[in-house]
């Protein structure tokens, strides 16, 4: 198969797109891990998300919450 005279442009475009996608996926994965660590740390200190406001049996109904 013989590529046209603009093969350099096409291959460079594909390479740049591939690198950009890898960087974005890596960024999202690292950010997700950071957010999970932050949520775990907050929950360990007793701060809960508003969606988890229902008190478990034996727990007081009022807890420290953060707006998420």
PDB file of N, CA and C in Angstrom:
ATOM      1  N   UNK A   1       0.847  -1.177   0.000  1.00  0.00           N
ATOM      2  CA  UNK A   1       0.000   0.000   0.000  1.00  0.00           C
ATOM      3  C   UNK A   1       0.891   1.238   0.000  1.00  0.00           C
ATOM      4  N   UNK A   2       0.604   2.133  -0.862  1.00  0.00           N
ATOM      5  CA  UNK A   2       1.399   3.350  -0.986  1.00  0.00           C
ATOM      6  C   UNK A   2       0.572   4.541  -0.488  1.00  0.00           C
ATOM      7  N   UNK A   3       1.167   5.305   0.456  1.00  0.00           N
ATOM      8  CA  UNK A   3       0.468   6.449   1.009  1.00  0.00           C
ATOM      9  C   UNK A   3       0.650   7.654   0.102  1.00  0.00           C
ATOM     10  N   UNK A   4      -0.261   8.571   0.222  1.00  0.00           N
ATOM     11  CA  UNK A   4      -0.221   9.793  -0.595  1.00  0.00           C
ATOM     12  C   UNK A   4       0.928  10.690  -0.152  1.00  0.00           C
ATOM     13  N   UNK A   5       1.106  11.795  -0.808  1.00  0.00           N
ATOM     14  CA  UNK A   5       2.196  12.716  -0.517  1.00  0.00           C
ATOM     15  C   UNK A   5       2.051  13.403   0.847  1.00  0.00           C
ATOM     16  N   UNK A   6       0.921  13.271   1.498  1.00  0.00           N
ATOM     17  CA  UNK A   6       0.710  13.899   2.812  1.00  0.00           C
ATOM     18  C   UNK A   6       0.778  12.883   3.946  1.00  0.00           C
ATOM     19  N   UNK A   7       1.501  11.789   3.744  1.00  0.00           N
ATOM     20  CA  UNK A   7       1.561  10.737   4.746  1.00  0.00           C
ATOM     21  C   UNK A   7       2.200  11.224   6.055  1.00  0.00           C
ATOM     22  N   UNK A   8       3.166  12.118   5.982  1.00  0.00           N
ATOM     23  CA  UNK A   8       3.798  12.640   7.188  1.00  0.00           C
ATOM     24  C   UNK A   8       2.810  13.379   8.070  1.00  0.00           C
ATOM     25  N   UNK A   9       1.965  14.185   7.436  1.00  0.00           N
ATOM     26  CA  UNK A   9       0.945  14.938   8.171  1.00  0.00           C
ATOM     27  C   UNK A   9      -0.039  13.985   8.842  1.00  0.00           C
ATOM     28  N   UNK A  10      -0.475  12.978   8.111  1.00  0.00           N
ATOM     29  CA  UNK A  10      -1.462  12.035   8.647  1.00  0.00           C
ATOM     30  C   UNK A  10      -0.861  11.237   9.801  1.00  0.00           C
ATOM     31  N   UNK A  11       0.343  10.725   9.627  1.00  0.00           N
ATOM     32  CA  UNK A  11       0.973   9.940  10.682  1.00  0.00           C
ATOM     33  C   UNK A  11       1.266  10.793  11.912  1.00  0.00           C
ATOM     34  N   UNK A  12       1.703  12.026  11.713  1.00  0.00           N
ATOM     35  CA  UNK A  12       1.945  12.927  12.833  1.00  0.00           C
ATOM     36  C   UNK A  12       0.646  13.229  13.571  1.00  0.00           C
ATOM     37  N   UNK A  13      -0.430  13.406  12.844  1.00  0.00           N
ATOM     38  CA  UNK A  13      -1.727  13.678  13.467  1.00  0.00           C
ATOM     39  C   UNK A  13      -2.179  12.495  14.327  1.00  0.00           C
ATOM     40  N   UNK A  14      -2.022  11.290  13.792  1.00  0.00           N
ATOM     41  CA  UNK A  14      -2.377  10.100  14.564  1.00  0.00           C
ATOM     42  C   UNK A  14      -1.495   9.983  15.806  1.00  0.00           C
ATOM     43  N   UNK A  15      -0.205  10.240  15.687  1.00  0.00           N
ATOM     44  CA  UNK A  15       0.714  10.133  16.815  1.00  0.00           C
ATOM     45  C   UNK A  15       0.362  11.155  17.894  1.00  0.00           C
ATOM     46  N   UNK A  16       0.098  12.388  17.487  1.00  0.00           N
ATOM     47  CA  UNK A  16      -0.265  13.430  18.454  1.00  0.00           C
ATOM     48  C   UNK A  16      -1.570  13.079  19.158  1.00  0.00           C
ATOM     49  N   UNK A  17      -2.531  12.578  18.409  1.00  0.00           N
ATOM     50  CA  UNK A  17      -3.812  12.188  18.995  1.00  0.00           C
ATOM     51  C   UNK A  17      -3.632  11.048  19.989  1.00  0.00           C
ATOM     52  N   UNK A  18      -2.817  10.064  19.645  1.00  0.00           N
ATOM     53  CA  UNK A  18      -2.573   8.931  20.534  1.00  0.00           C
ATOM     54  C   UNK A  18      -1.913   9.399  21.832  1.00  0.00           C
ATOM     55  N   UNK A  19      -0.906  10.246  21.728  1.00  0.00           N
ATOM     56  CA  UNK A  19      -0.231  10.763  22.918  1.00  0.00           C
ATOM     57  C   UNK A  19      -1.211  11.565  23.776  1.00  0.00           C
ATOM     58  N   UNK A  20      -2.024  12.398  23.151  1.00  0.00           N
ATOM     59  CA  UNK A  20      -2.992  13.211  23.899  1.00  0.00           C
ATOM     60  C   UNK A  20      -3.993  12.312  24.631  1.00  0.00           C
ATOM     61  N   UNK A  21      -4.457  11.258  23.974  1.00  0.00           N
ATOM     62  CA  UNK A  21      -5.410  10.349  24.612  1.00  0.00           C
ATOM     63  C   UNK A  21      -4.773   9.627  25.791  1.00  0.00           C
ATOM     64  N   UNK A  22      -3.528   9.199  25.654  1.00  0.00           N
ATOM     65  CA  UNK A  22      -2.837   8.518  26.751  1.00  0.00           C
ATOM     66  C   UNK A  22      -2.665   9.465  27.936  1.00  0.00           C
ATOM     67  N   UNK A  23      -2.291  10.711  27.661  1.00  0.00           N
ATOM     68  CA  UNK A  23      -2.116  11.692  28.730  1.00  0.00           C
ATOM     69  C   UNK A  23      -3.441  11.953  29.444  1.00  0.00           C
ATOM     70  N   UNK A  24      -4.515  12.115  28.704  1.00  0.00           N
ATOM     71  CA  UNK A  24      -5.823  12.395  29.313  1.00  0.00           C
ATOM     72  C   UNK A  24      -6.308  11.218  30.146  1.00  0.00           C
ATOM     73  N   UNK A  25      -6.155   9.999  29.631  1.00  0.00           N
ATOM     74  CA  UNK A  25      -6.578   8.811  30.383  1.00  0.00           C
ATOM     75  C   UNK A  25      -5.759   8.683  31.664  1.00  0.00           C
ATOM     76  N   UNK A  26      -4.445   8.904  31.572  1.00  0.00           N
ATOM     77  CA  UNK A  26      -3.599   8.847  32.763  1.00  0.00           C
ATOM     78  C   UNK A  26      -3.986   9.895  33.783  1.00  0.00           C
ATOM     79  N   UNK A  27      -4.257  11.098  33.310  1.00  0.00           N
ATOM     80  CA  UNK A  27      -4.651  12.196  34.189  1.00  0.00           C
ATOM     81  C   UNK A  27      -5.945  11.850  34.932  1.00  0.00           C
ATOM     82  N   UNK A  28      -6.928  11.324  34.207  1.00  0.00           N
ATOM     83  CA  UNK A  28      -8.209  10.972  34.816  1.00  0.00           C
ATOM     84  C   UNK A  28      -8.013   9.860  35.858  1.00  0.00           C
ATOM     85  N   UNK A  29      -7.194   8.862  35.545  1.00  0.00           N
ATOM     86  CA  UNK A  29      -6.965   7.779  36.503  1.00  0.00           C
ATOM     87  C   UNK A  29      -6.269   8.286  37.763  1.00  0.00           C
ATOM     88  N   UNK A  30      -5.248   9.111  37.604  1.00  0.00           N
ATOM     89  CA  UNK A  30      -4.554   9.662  38.766  1.00  0.00           C
ATOM     90  C   UNK A  30      -5.468  10.555  39.594  1.00  0.00           C
ATOM     91  N   UNK A  31      -6.281  11.368  38.943  1.00  0.00           N
ATOM     92  CA  UNK A  31      -7.209  12.240  39.658  1.00  0.00           C
ATOM     93  C   UNK A  31      -8.250  11.419  40.405  1.00  0.00           C
ATOM     94  N   UNK A  32      -8.718  10.354  39.783  1.00  0.00           N
ATOM     95  CA  UNK A  32      -9.703   9.488  40.425  1.00  0.00           C
ATOM     96  C   UNK A  32      -9.128   8.865  41.692  1.00  0.00           C
ATOM     97  N   UNK A  33      -7.897   8.391  41.620  1.00  0.00           N
ATOM     98  CA  UNK A  33      -7.259   7.815  42.808  1.00  0.00           C
ATOM     99  C   UNK A  33      -7.111   8.868  43.906  1.00  0.00           C
ATOM    100  N   UNK A  34      -6.762  10.069  43.513  1.00  0.00           N
ATOM    101  CA  UNK A  34      -6.632  11.152  44.495  1.00  0.00           C
ATOM    102  C   UNK A  34      -7.946  11.471  45.166  1.00  0.00           C
ATOM    103  N   UNK A  35      -9.022  11.536  44.388  1.00  0.00           N
ATOM    104  CA  UNK A  35     -10.345  11.825  44.960  1.00  0.00           C
ATOM    105  C   UNK A  35     -10.778  10.706  45.895  1.00  0.00           C
ATOM    106  N   UNK A  36     -10.499   9.436  45.513  1.00  0.00           N
ATOM    107  CA  UNK A  36     -10.869   8.309  46.368  1.00  0.00           C
ATOM    108  C   UNK A  36     -10.121   8.365  47.697  1.00  0.00           C
ATOM    109  N   UNK A  37      -8.823   8.703  47.646  1.00  0.00           N
ATOM    110  CA  UNK A  37      -8.040   8.846  48.881  1.00  0.00           C
ATOM    111  C   UNK A  37      -8.596   9.971  49.746  1.00  0.00           C
ATOM    112  N   UNK A  38      -8.959  11.071  49.103  1.00  0.00           N
ATOM    113  CA  UNK A  38      -9.508  12.202  49.850  1.00  0.00           C
ATOM    114  C   UNK A  38     -10.837  11.842  50.514  1.00  0.00           C
ATOM    115  N   UNK A  39     -11.713  11.154  49.789  1.00  0.00           N
ATOM    116  CA  UNK A  39     -12.990  10.726  50.369  1.00  0.00           C
ATOM    117  C   UNK A  39     -12.771   9.773  51.540  1.00  0.00           C
ATOM    118  N   UNK A  40     -11.833   8.841  51.373  1.00  0.00           N
ATOM    119  CA  UNK A  40     -11.553   7.898  52.452  1.00  0.00           C
ATOM    120  C   UNK A  40     -11.048   8.638  53.685  1.00  0.00           C
ATOM    121  N   UNK A  41     -10.144   9.602  53.482  1.00  0.00           N
ATOM    122  CA  UNK A  41      -9.610  10.372  54.600  1.00  0.00           C
ATOM    123  C   UNK A  41     -10.718  11.151  55.306  1.00  0.00           C
ATOM    124  N   UNK A  42     -11.615  11.772  54.532  1.00  0.00           N
ATOM    125  CA  UNK A  42     -12.713  12.533  55.120  1.00  0.00           C
ATOM    126  C   UNK A  42     -13.671  11.628  55.884  1.00  0.00           C
ATOM    127  N   UNK A  43     -13.970  10.460  55.323  1.00  0.00           N
ATOM    128  CA  UNK A  43     -14.874   9.535  56.006  1.00  0.00           C
ATOM    129  C   UNK A  43     -14.249   9.001  57.286  1.00  0.00           C
ATOM    130  N   UNK A  44     -12.923   8.814  57.288  1.00  0.00           N
ATOM    131  CA  UNK A  44     -12.258   8.349  58.507  1.00  0.00           C
ATOM    132  C   UNK A  44     -12.303   9.399  59.610  1.00  0.00           C
ATOM    133  N   UNK A  45     -12.352  10.672  59.249  1.00  0.00           N
ATOM    134  CA  UNK A  45     -12.431  11.729  60.254  1.00  0.00           C
ATOM    135  C   UNK A  45     -13.864  11.995  60.691  1.00  0.00           C
ATOM    136  N   UNK A  46     -14.815  11.288  60.131  1.00  0.00           N
ATOM    137  CA  UNK A  46     -16.202  11.429  60.544  1.00  0.00           C
ATOM    138  C   UNK A  46     -17.032  12.313  59.641  1.00  0.00           C
ATOM    139  N   UNK A  47     -16.440  12.852  58.620  1.00  0.00           N
ATOM    140  CA  UNK A  47     -17.190  13.700  57.699  1.00  0.00           C
ATOM    141  C   UNK A  47     -17.795  12.804  56.618  1.00  0.00           C
ATOM    142  N   UNK A  48     -19.090  12.917  56.435  1.00  0.00           N
ATOM    143  CA  UNK A  48     -19.796  12.074  55.476  1.00  0.00           C
ATOM    144  C   UNK A  48     -20.376  12.927  54.356  1.00  0.00           C
ATOM    145  N   UNK A  49     -20.664  12.264  53.247  1.00  0.00           N
ATOM    146  CA  UNK A  49     -21.315  12.951  52.128  1.00  0.00           C
ATOM    147  C   UNK A  49     -22.798  13.113  52.428  1.00  0.00           C
ATOM    148  N   UNK A  50     -23.419  14.116  51.823  1.00  0.00           N
ATOM    149  CA  UNK A  50     -24.848  14.355  52.057  1.00  0.00           C
ATOM    150  C   UNK A  50     -25.684  13.169  51.624  1.00  0.00           C
ATOM    151  N   UNK A  51     -25.259  12.443  50.592  1.00  0.00           N
ATOM    152  CA  UNK A  51     -26.037  11.298  50.120  1.00  0.00           C
ATOM    153  C   UNK A  51     -26.023  10.167  51.145  1.00  0.00           C
ATOM    154  N   UNK A  52     -25.119  10.221  52.113  1.00  0.00           N
ATOM    155  CA  UNK A  52     -25.026   9.184  53.137  1.00  0.00           C
ATOM    156  C   UNK A  52     -25.522   9.697  54.481  1.00  0.00           C
ATOM    157  N   UNK A  53     -26.539  10.536  54.483  1.00  0.00           N
ATOM    158  CA  UNK A  53     -27.024  11.161  55.720  1.00  0.00           C
ATOM    159  C   UNK A  53     -27.800  10.213  56.617  1.00  0.00           C
ATOM    160  N   UNK A  54     -28.334   9.145  56.096  1.00  0.00           N
ATOM    161  CA  UNK A  54     -29.129   8.260  56.938  1.00  0.00           C
ATOM    162  C   UNK A  54     -28.229   7.652  58.003  1.00  0.00           C
ATOM    163  N   UNK A  55     -28.667   7.725  59.243  1.00  0.00           N
ATOM    164  CA  UNK A  55     -27.871   7.228  60.363  1.00  0.00           C
ATOM    165  C   UNK A  55     -28.061   5.724  60.501  1.00  0.00           C
ATOM    166  N   UNK A  56     -26.973   5.056  60.760  1.00  0.00           N
ATOM    167  CA  UNK A  56     -27.024   3.618  61.004  1.00  0.00           C
ATOM    168  C   UNK A  56     -27.580   3.398  62.406  1.00  0.00           C
ATOM    169  N   UNK A  57     -28.099   2.219  62.664  1.00  0.00           N
ATOM    170  CA  UNK A  57     -28.621   1.945  64.004  1.00  0.00           C
ATOM    171  C   UNK A  57     -27.536   2.153  65.061  1.00  0.00           C
ATOM    172  N   UNK A  58     -27.867   2.900  66.106  1.00  0.00           N
ATOM    173  CA  UNK A  58     -26.921   3.160  67.177  1.00  0.00           C
ATOM    174  C   UNK A  58     -26.089   4.412  66.983  1.00  0.00           C
ATOM    175  N   UNK A  59     -26.159   5.039  65.819  1.00  0.00           N
ATOM    176  CA  UNK A  59     -25.410   6.268  65.573  1.00  0.00           C
ATOM    177  C   UNK A  59     -26.334   7.466  65.750  1.00  0.00           C
ATOM    178  N   UNK A  60     -25.767   8.585  66.185  1.00  0.00           N
ATOM    179  CA  UNK A  60     -26.597   9.787  66.288  1.00  0.00           C
ATOM    180  C   UNK A  60     -27.029  10.252  64.898  1.00  0.00           C
ATOM    181  N   UNK A  61     -28.174  10.898  64.844  1.00  0.00           N
ATOM    182  CA  UNK A  61     -28.713  11.337  63.556  1.00  0.00           C
ATOM    183  C   UNK A  61     -27.949  12.526  62.987  1.00  0.00           C
ATOM    184  N   UNK A  62     -27.236  13.242  63.830  1.00  0.00           N
ATOM    185  CA  UNK A  62     -26.491  14.401  63.336  1.00  0.00           C
ATOM    186  C   UNK A  62     -25.030  14.037  63.174  1.00  0.00           C
ATOM    187  N   UNK A  63     -24.498  14.308  61.997  1.00  0.00           N
ATOM    188  CA  UNK A  63     -23.095  14.079  61.699  1.00  0.00           C
ATOM    189  C   UNK A  63     -22.541  15.277  60.986  1.00  0.00           C
ATOM    190  N   UNK A  64     -21.238  15.417  61.024  1.00  0.00           N
ATOM    191  CA  UNK A  64     -20.611  16.471  60.214  1.00  0.00           C
ATOM    192  C   UNK A  64     -20.749  16.049  58.766  1.00  0.00           C
ATOM    193  N   UNK A  65     -21.157  16.977  57.923  1.00  0.00           N
ATOM    194  CA  UNK A  65     -21.285  16.663  56.501  1.00  0.00           C
ATOM    195  C   UNK A  65     -20.573  17.724  55.686  1.00  0.00           C
ATOM    196  N   UNK A  66     -20.247  17.359  54.465  1.00  0.00           N
ATOM    197  CA  UNK A  66     -19.707  18.314  53.510  1.00  0.00           C
ATOM    198  C   UNK A  66     -20.607  18.326  52.304  1.00  0.00           C
ATOM    199  N   UNK A  67     -20.668  19.444  51.627  1.00  0.00           N
ATOM    200  CA  UNK A  67     -21.449  19.520  50.407  1.00  0.00           C
ATOM    201  C   UNK A  67     -20.587  19.026  49.258  1.00  0.00           C
ATOM    202  N   UNK A  68     -21.069  17.992  48.593  1.00  0.00           N
ATOM    203  CA  UNK A  68     -20.296  17.423  47.491  1.00  0.00           C
ATOM    204  C   UNK A  68     -20.933  17.792  46.169  1.00  0.00           C
TER     205      UNK A  68
END
